[in-house]
mmCIF file of C-alpha atoms in Angstrom:
data_model
loop_
_atom_site.group_PDB
_atom_site.id
_atom_site.type_symbol
_atom_site.label_atom_id
_atom_site.label_comp_id
_atom_site.label_asym_id
_atom_site.label_seq_id
_atom_site.Cartn_x
_atom_site.Cartn_y
_atom_site.Cartn_z
ATOM 1 C CA MET A 263 2.598 2.521 5.168
ATOM 2 C CA GLY A 264 0.434 3.984 2.388
ATOM 3 C CA SER A 265 -1.097 7.394 2.737
ATOM 4 C CA GLN A 266 -4.437 6.847 1.028
ATOM 5 C CA TYR A 267 -7.522 6.575 3.174
ATOM 6 C CA LEU A 268 -11.190 5.904 2.608
ATOM 7 C CA LYS A 269 -13.783 8.426 3.736
ATOM 8 C CA LYS A 270 -14.759 8.171 7.399
ATOM 9 C CA ILE A 271 -17.060 5.214 8.153
ATOM 10 C CA THR A 272 -19.569 5.646 10.957
ATOM 11 C CA HIS A 273 -19.412 1.994 12.072
ATOM 12 C CA PRO A 274 -16.012 0.626 10.832
ATOM 13 C CA ALA A 275 -16.386 -2.855 12.406
ATOM 14 C CA LYS A 276 -19.752 -3.485 10.698
ATOM 15 C CA TYR A 277 -18.428 -1.969 7.462
ATOM 16 C CA LEU A 278 -15.474 -4.356 7.473
ATOM 17 C CA ARG A 279 -17.633 -7.419 8.234
ATOM 18 C CA ASP A 280 -20.028 -6.544 5.417
ATOM 19 C CA LYS A 281 -17.193 -5.914 2.964
ATOM 20 C CA ILE A 282 -15.375 -9.145 3.843
ATOM 21 C CA TYR A 283 -18.610 -11.167 3.590
ATOM 22 C CA ALA A 284 -19.358 -9.650 0.184
ATOM 23 C CA ARG A 285 -15.900 -10.639 -1.070
ATOM 24 C CA LYS A 286 -16.324 -14.198 0.154
ATOM 25 C CA GLN A 287 -19.641 -14.443 -1.689
ATOM 26 C CA MET A 288 -17.991 -13.338 -4.928
ATOM 27 C CA VAL A 289 -15.330 -16.104 -4.996
ATOM 28 C CA PRO A 290 -16.034 -18.071 -8.227
ATOM 29 C CA LYS A 291 -15.876 -21.844 -8.590
ATOM 30 C CA PRO A 292 -12.409 -23.052 -9.735
ATOM 31 C CA THR A 293 -12.327 -23.907 -13.422
ATOM 32 C CA VAL A 294 -10.300 -26.161 -15.675
ATOM 33 C CA PHE A 295 -9.435 -24.090 -18.773
ATOM 34 C CA ILE A 296 -8.528 -26.134 -21.839
ATOM 35 C CA VAL A 297 -6.799 -24.729 -24.923
ATOM 36 C CA ASP A 298 -6.949 -27.246 -27.783
ATOM 37 C CA SER A 299 -8.009 -27.103 -31.426
ATOM 38 C CA TYR A 300 -10.110 -30.225 -30.710
ATOM 39 C CA PRO A 301 -11.142 -29.788 -27.060
ATOM 40 C CA LEU A 302 -11.269 -32.994 -25.030
ATOM 41 C CA ARG A 303 -11.255 -35.177 -28.125
ATOM 42 C CA ASP A 304 -10.297 -38.127 -25.875
ATOM 43 C CA LEU A 305 -13.656 -39.477 -24.694
ATOM 44 C CA THR A 306 -12.167 -41.247 -21.643
ATOM 45 C CA LEU A 307 -10.455 -38.111 -20.408
ATOM 46 C CA ARG A 308 -13.529 -35.998 -21.091
ATOM 47 C CA GLU A 309 -15.687 -38.332 -19.009
ATOM 48 C CA LEU A 310 -13.078 -38.448 -16.235
ATOM 49 C CA ILE A 311 -12.803 -34.666 -16.047
ATOM 50 C CA ASN A 312 -16.612 -34.246 -16.092
ATOM 51 C CA ALA A 313 -16.906 -36.774 -13.269
ATOM 52 C CA GLN A 314 -14.882 -34.469 -10.984
ATOM 53 C CA ASP A 315 -17.705 -31.918 -10.923
ATOM 54 C CA TRP A 316 -15.354 -29.211 -12.081
ATOM 55 C CA GLU A 317 -16.375 -26.279 -14.239
ATOM 56 C CA VAL A 318 -14.708 -26.697 -17.616
ATOM 57 C CA LYS A 319 -14.189 -24.053 -20.286
ATOM 58 C CA THR A 320 -12.612 -24.834 -23.648
ATOM 59 C CA TYR A 321 -10.962 -22.607 -26.216
ATOM 60 C CA ASN A 322 -9.832 -23.493 -29.722
ATOM 61 C CA SER A 323 -6.823 -21.151 -29.603
ATOM 62 C CA ALA A 324 -4.521 -19.347 -27.188
ATOM 63 C CA GLU A 325 -5.798 -16.016 -28.484
ATOM 64 C CA ALA A 326 -9.399 -16.985 -27.680
ATOM 65 C CA PHE A 327 -8.377 -17.901 -24.137
ATOM 66 C CA LEU A 328 -6.471 -14.643 -23.579
ATOM 67 C CA GLU A 329 -9.424 -12.621 -24.820
ATOM 68 C CA ALA A 330 -11.693 -14.213 -22.212
ATOM 69 C CA PHE A 331 -9.129 -14.603 -19.421
ATOM 70 C CA ASP A 332 -10.027 -13.174 -16.012
ATOM 71 C CA PRO A 333 -6.927 -13.168 -13.702
ATOM 72 C CA SER A 334 -9.142 -13.119 -10.615
ATOM 73 C CA HIS A 335 -10.851 -16.417 -11.522
ATOM 74 C CA PRO A 336 -9.276 -19.447 -9.803
ATOM 75 C CA GLY A 337 -8.480 -22.448 -11.981
ATOM 76 C CA CYS A 338 -5.880 -24.470 -13.849
ATOM 77 C CA LEU A 339 -4.981 -24.171 -17.512
ATOM 78 C CA LEU A 340 -4.567 -27.424 -19.479
ATOM 79 C CA LEU A 341 -2.918 -26.860 -22.872
ATOM 80 C CA ASP A 342 -0.885 -28.508 -25.572
ATOM 81 C CA VAL A 343 2.623 -27.173 -26.047
ATOM 82 C CA HIS A 344 1.663 -27.068 -29.731
ATOM 83 C CA ALA A 345 -1.546 -25.101 -29.115
ATOM 84 C CA PRO A 346 -3.093 -23.583 -32.261
ATOM 85 C CA ARG A 347 -1.584 -20.396 -33.673
ATOM 86 C CA MET A 348 0.243 -18.834 -30.698
ATOM 87 C CA GLY A 349 1.609 -22.051 -29.148
ATOM 88 C CA GLY A 350 1.580 -23.158 -25.545
ATOM 89 C CA LEU A 351 4.949 -21.704 -24.523
ATOM 90 C CA ALA A 352 4.102 -18.341 -26.087
ATOM 91 C CA LEU A 353 0.819 -18.327 -24.175
ATOM 92 C CA GLN A 354 2.667 -19.089 -20.971
ATOM 93 C CA LYS A 355 4.946 -16.119 -21.645
ATOM 94 C CA GLN A 356 1.963 -13.853 -22.249
ATOM 95 C CA LEU A 357 0.452 -14.875 -18.900
ATOM 96 C CA GLU A 358 3.790 -14.367 -17.180
ATOM 97 C CA ASP A 359 4.000 -10.853 -18.646
ATOM 98 C CA GLN A 360 0.573 -10.189 -17.103
ATOM 99 C CA ASN A 361 1.846 -11.377 -13.671
ATOM 100 C CA SER A 362 -0.706 -14.199 -13.778
ATOM 101 C CA ARG A 363 -0.516 -16.835 -11.046
ATOM 102 C CA LEU A 364 -2.743 -19.296 -12.961
ATOM 103 C CA PRO A 365 -1.255 -22.837 -12.722
ATOM 104 C CA LEU A 366 -0.487 -24.358 -16.144
ATOM 105 C CA LEU A 367 -0.394 -28.043 -17.052
ATOM 106 C CA PHE A 368 1.194 -28.910 -20.416
ATOM 107 C CA VAL A 369 0.425 -31.964 -22.526
ATOM 108 C CA SER A 370 2.014 -32.961 -25.795
ATOM 109 C CA ILE A 371 2.276 -35.867 -28.244
ATOM 110 C CA GLN A 372 5.860 -35.071 -29.132
ATOM 111 C CA GLY A 373 7.257 -32.589 -26.654
ATOM 112 C CA THR A 374 11.012 -32.199 -26.378
ATOM 113 C CA VAL A 375 13.128 -32.086 -23.248
ATOM 114 C CA SER A 376 14.023 -28.451 -23.949
ATOM 115 C CA GLN A 377 10.329 -27.533 -24.201
ATOM 116 C CA ALA A 378 9.589 -29.333 -20.944
ATOM 117 C CA VAL A 379 12.453 -27.622 -19.152
ATOM 118 C CA GLN A 380 11.372 -24.223 -20.481
ATOM 119 C CA ALA A 381 7.757 -24.783 -19.393
ATOM 120 C CA ILE A 382 8.658 -26.040 -15.905
ATOM 121 C CA HIS A 383 11.281 -23.324 -15.394
ATOM 122 C CA ALA A 384 8.557 -20.750 -16.164
ATOM 123 C CA GLY A 385 6.302 -22.260 -13.492
ATOM 124 C CA ALA A 386 4.203 -25.026 -15.122
ATOM 125 C CA VAL A 387 2.733 -27.661 -12.807
ATOM 126 C CA ASP A 388 3.892 -30.527 -15.067
ATOM 127 C CA PHE A 389 4.666 -31.480 -18.661
ATOM 128 C CA LEU A 390 2.819 -34.657 -19.626
ATOM 129 C CA ILE A 391 3.348 -36.733 -22.753
ATOM 130 C CA LYS A 392 0.304 -38.193 -24.513
ATOM 131 C CA PRO A 393 -1.239 -40.636 -24.128
ATOM 132 C CA VAL A 394 -1.661 -39.458 -20.553
ATOM 133 C CA LYS A 395 -2.605 -41.852 -17.771
ATOM 134 C CA PRO A 396 -6.037 -40.560 -16.727
ATOM 135 C CA SER A 397 -5.375 -40.840 -13.006
ATOM 136 C CA LEU A 398 -2.142 -38.852 -13.384
ATOM 137 C CA LEU A 399 -3.900 -36.094 -15.318
ATOM 138 C CA ILE A 400 -6.628 -35.794 -12.687
ATOM 139 C CA GLU A 401 -4.047 -35.760 -9.923
ATOM 140 C CA ARG A 402 -2.120 -32.894 -11.550
ATOM 141 C CA LEU A 403 -5.282 -30.940 -12.248
ATOM 142 C CA GLN A 404 -6.320 -31.360 -8.618
ATOM 143 C CA GLU A 405 -2.948 -30.018 -7.547
ATOM 144 C CA GLY A 406 -3.258 -27.024 -9.855
ATOM 145 C CA LEU A 407 -6.784 -26.182 -8.734
ATOM 146 C CA ALA A 408 -5.874 -26.559 -5.047
ATOM 147 C CA HIS A 409 -2.901 -24.257 -5.530
ATOM 148 C CA SER A 410 -5.075 -21.692 -7.327
ATOM 149 C CA LEU A 411 -7.553 -21.706 -4.448
ATOM 150 C CA ARG A 412 -4.747 -21.182 -1.929
ATOM 151 C CA ILE A 413 -3.547 -18.199 -3.941
ATOM 152 C CA GLN A 414 -7.103 -16.853 -4.089
ATOM 153 C CA GLU A 415 -7.490 -17.182 -0.306
ATOM 154 C CA ALA A 416 -4.127 -15.509 0.324
ATOM 155 C CA GLN A 417 -5.074 -12.632 -1.944
ATOM 156 C CA ARG A 418 -8.439 -12.307 -0.187
ATOM 157 C CA LYS A 419 -6.704 -12.096 3.184
ATOM 158 C CA GLN A 420 -4.369 -9.427 1.854
ATOM 159 C CA GLU A 421 -7.331 -7.418 0.600
ATOM 160 C CA GLU A 422 -8.911 -7.709 4.072
ATOM 161 C CA ILE A 423 -5.748 -6.351 5.664
ATOM 162 C CA THR A 424 -5.609 -3.471 3.167
ATOM 163 C CA THR A 425 -9.249 -2.668 3.900
ATOM 164 C CA ARG A 426 -8.616 -2.608 7.643
ATOM 165 C CA LEU A 427 -5.528 -0.408 7.283
ATOM 166 C CA SER A 428 -7.408 2.012 5.067
ATOM 167 C CA GLN A 429 -9.766 2.807 7.967
ATOM 168 C CA LEU A 430 -6.990 4.354 10.033
ATOM 169 C CA THR A 431 -6.694 8.132 10.256
ATOM 170 C CA PRO A 432 -3.243 9.678 9.552
ATOM 171 C CA ARG A 433 -2.693 10.104 13.324
ATOM 172 C CA GLU A 434 -3.728 6.547 14.073
ATOM 173 C CA GLN A 435 -1.354 5.343 11.399
ATOM 174 C CA GLN A 436 1.515 7.279 13.052
ATOM 175 C CA VAL A 437 0.695 5.712 16.415
ATOM 176 C CA MET A 438 0.506 2.261 14.804
ATOM 177 C CA GLU A 439 3.947 2.695 13.268
ATOM 178 C CA GLY A 440 5.345 3.664 16.649
ATOM 179 C CA LEU A 441 3.790 0.597 18.226
ATOM 180 C CA ILE A 442 5.219 -1.674 15.546
ATOM 181 C CA GLU A 443 8.669 -0.194 16.178
ATOM 182 C CA GLY A 444 8.310 -1.160 19.850
ATOM 183 C CA LYS A 445 8.075 2.380 21.224
ATOM 184 C CA LEU A 446 6.348 3.111 24.531
ATOM 185 C CA SER A 447 3.249 5.329 24.548
ATOM 186 C CA ARG A 448 5.130 8.166 26.239
ATOM 187 C CA ILE A 449 7.832 8.088 23.572
ATOM 188 C CA ILE A 450 5.254 8.154 20.783
ATOM 189 C CA ALA A 451 3.484 11.020 22.573
ATOM 190 C CA SER A 452 6.685 13.010 22.809
ATOM 191 C CA GLU A 453 7.551 12.456 19.121
ATOM 192 C CA LEU A 454 4.056 13.426 17.932
ATOM 193 C CA GLY A 455 3.634 16.318 20.358
ATOM 194 C CA ILE A 456 0.482 14.914 21.958
ATOM 195 C CA SER A 457 -0.420 13.559 25.395
ATOM 196 C CA THR A 458 0.104 9.963 26.470
ATOM 197 C CA LYS A 459 -3.631 9.729 27.070
ATOM 198 C CA THR A 460 -4.282 10.745 23.463
ATOM 199 C CA VAL A 461 -1.805 8.104 22.277
ATOM 200 C CA GLU A 462 -3.619 5.459 24.320
ATOM 201 C CA HIS A 463 -6.922 6.529 22.755
ATOM 202 C CA HIS A 464 -5.461 6.232 19.246
ATOM 203 C CA ARG A 465 -3.912 2.902 20.191
ATOM 204 C CA ALA A 466 -7.335 1.570 21.223
ATOM 205 C CA GLN A 467 -8.821 2.785 17.927
ATOM 206 C CA VAL A 468 -6.039 1.075 15.971
ATOM 207 C CA MET A 469 -6.583 -2.238 17.769
ATOM 208 C CA THR A 470 -10.357 -2.028 17.205
ATOM 209 C CA LYS A 471 -10.159 -1.138 13.519
ATOM 210 C CA LEU A 472 -7.494 -3.721 12.761
ATOM 211 C CA GLN A 473 -9.177 -6.371 14.923
ATOM 212 C CA THR A 474 -6.025 -7.095 16.901
ATOM 213 C CA ARG A 475 -5.700 -7.606 20.638
ATOM 214 C CA ASN A 476 -2.071 -6.704 21.312
ATOM 215 C CA ARG A 477 1.180 -5.509 19.774
ATOM 216 C CA ALA A 478 2.223 -9.007 18.682
ATOM 217 C CA GLU A 479 -1.001 -9.473 16.654
ATOM 218 C CA LEU A 480 -0.575 -5.985 15.219
ATOM 219 C CA ILE A 481 2.942 -6.782 14.004
ATOM 220 C CA GLN A 482 1.812 -10.134 12.556
ATOM 221 C CA LEU A 483 -1.025 -8.424 10.695
ATOM 222 C CA THR A 484 1.205 -5.832 9.070
ATOM 223 C CA LEU A 485 3.821 -8.452 8.187
ATOM 224 C CA SER A 486 1.147 -10.617 6.540
ATOM 225 C CA GLY A 487 0.119 -7.637 4.449
ATOM 226 C CA LEU A 488 3.687 -7.122 3.226
ATOM 227 C CA GLN A 489 4.645 -10.733 2.574
ATOM 228 C CA GLY A 490 2.272 -11.235 -0.342
ATOM 229 C CA THR A 491 1.007 -14.557 -1.673
ATOM 230 C CA GLY A 492 4.205 -16.566 -1.651
ATOM 231 C CA GLU A 493 2.577 -19.890 -2.478
ATOM 232 C CA LYS A 494 4.793 -22.336 -4.314
ATOM 233 C CA ILE A 495 3.463 -25.217 -6.375
ATOM 234 C CA PRO A 496 5.327 -28.525 -6.824
ATOM 235 C CA ARG A 497 6.771 -28.813 -10.337
ATOM 236 C CA ARG A 498 7.365 -32.031 -12.205
ATOM 237 C CA VAL A 499 8.294 -33.304 -15.633
ATOM 238 C CA SER A 500 6.491 -36.546 -16.504
ATOM 239 C CA LEU A 501 8.371 -37.398 -19.668
#
């Protein structure tokens, strides 16, 4: 476990509730990001996307998108493999280098199989060839946005766990590690050179601060914090 701790909080339970509530309030609306030199030039597609009540932001180049990109903002990126200047695949590589989890949906008038394979292998939601069937485009965008929201929720939960763990004192953390390893209170007491009663006190504090009721929930909480956001998105090539 980490060794960094926040300053002592007088009422940790209330502090955690307030902090978690504040984070929930800050979750932005998912957005469809579009990189195209002529954004949404297809009137039918534009009307269809607008009808979904999504927030839409357009950029006339990959560079313009990168300059404004906020990794914490949920959404899905719709771009042409032949995006202006940088190109769609190069933009995908840039985002990958930044460890971005933003879902990408490629479209192209004349994409090649090798381009599609490269894009999908790097994690794109799909590679669509224009003209795109409107219902298919909306379906893929919905998948991308839903995946992005799941990632956002998983990250939020991880942050909550980190916040809870940060409230533990060094001694409470030692007791917690002993509990996770399945040790009895008397064994933990002997190893730490303290009384069993003191261990039980620290154990109660750990359970309160981490909002767990027993050892099983404690183990599950710590495992959830270590597993990360392992969400996988279905990948397709609609050539």
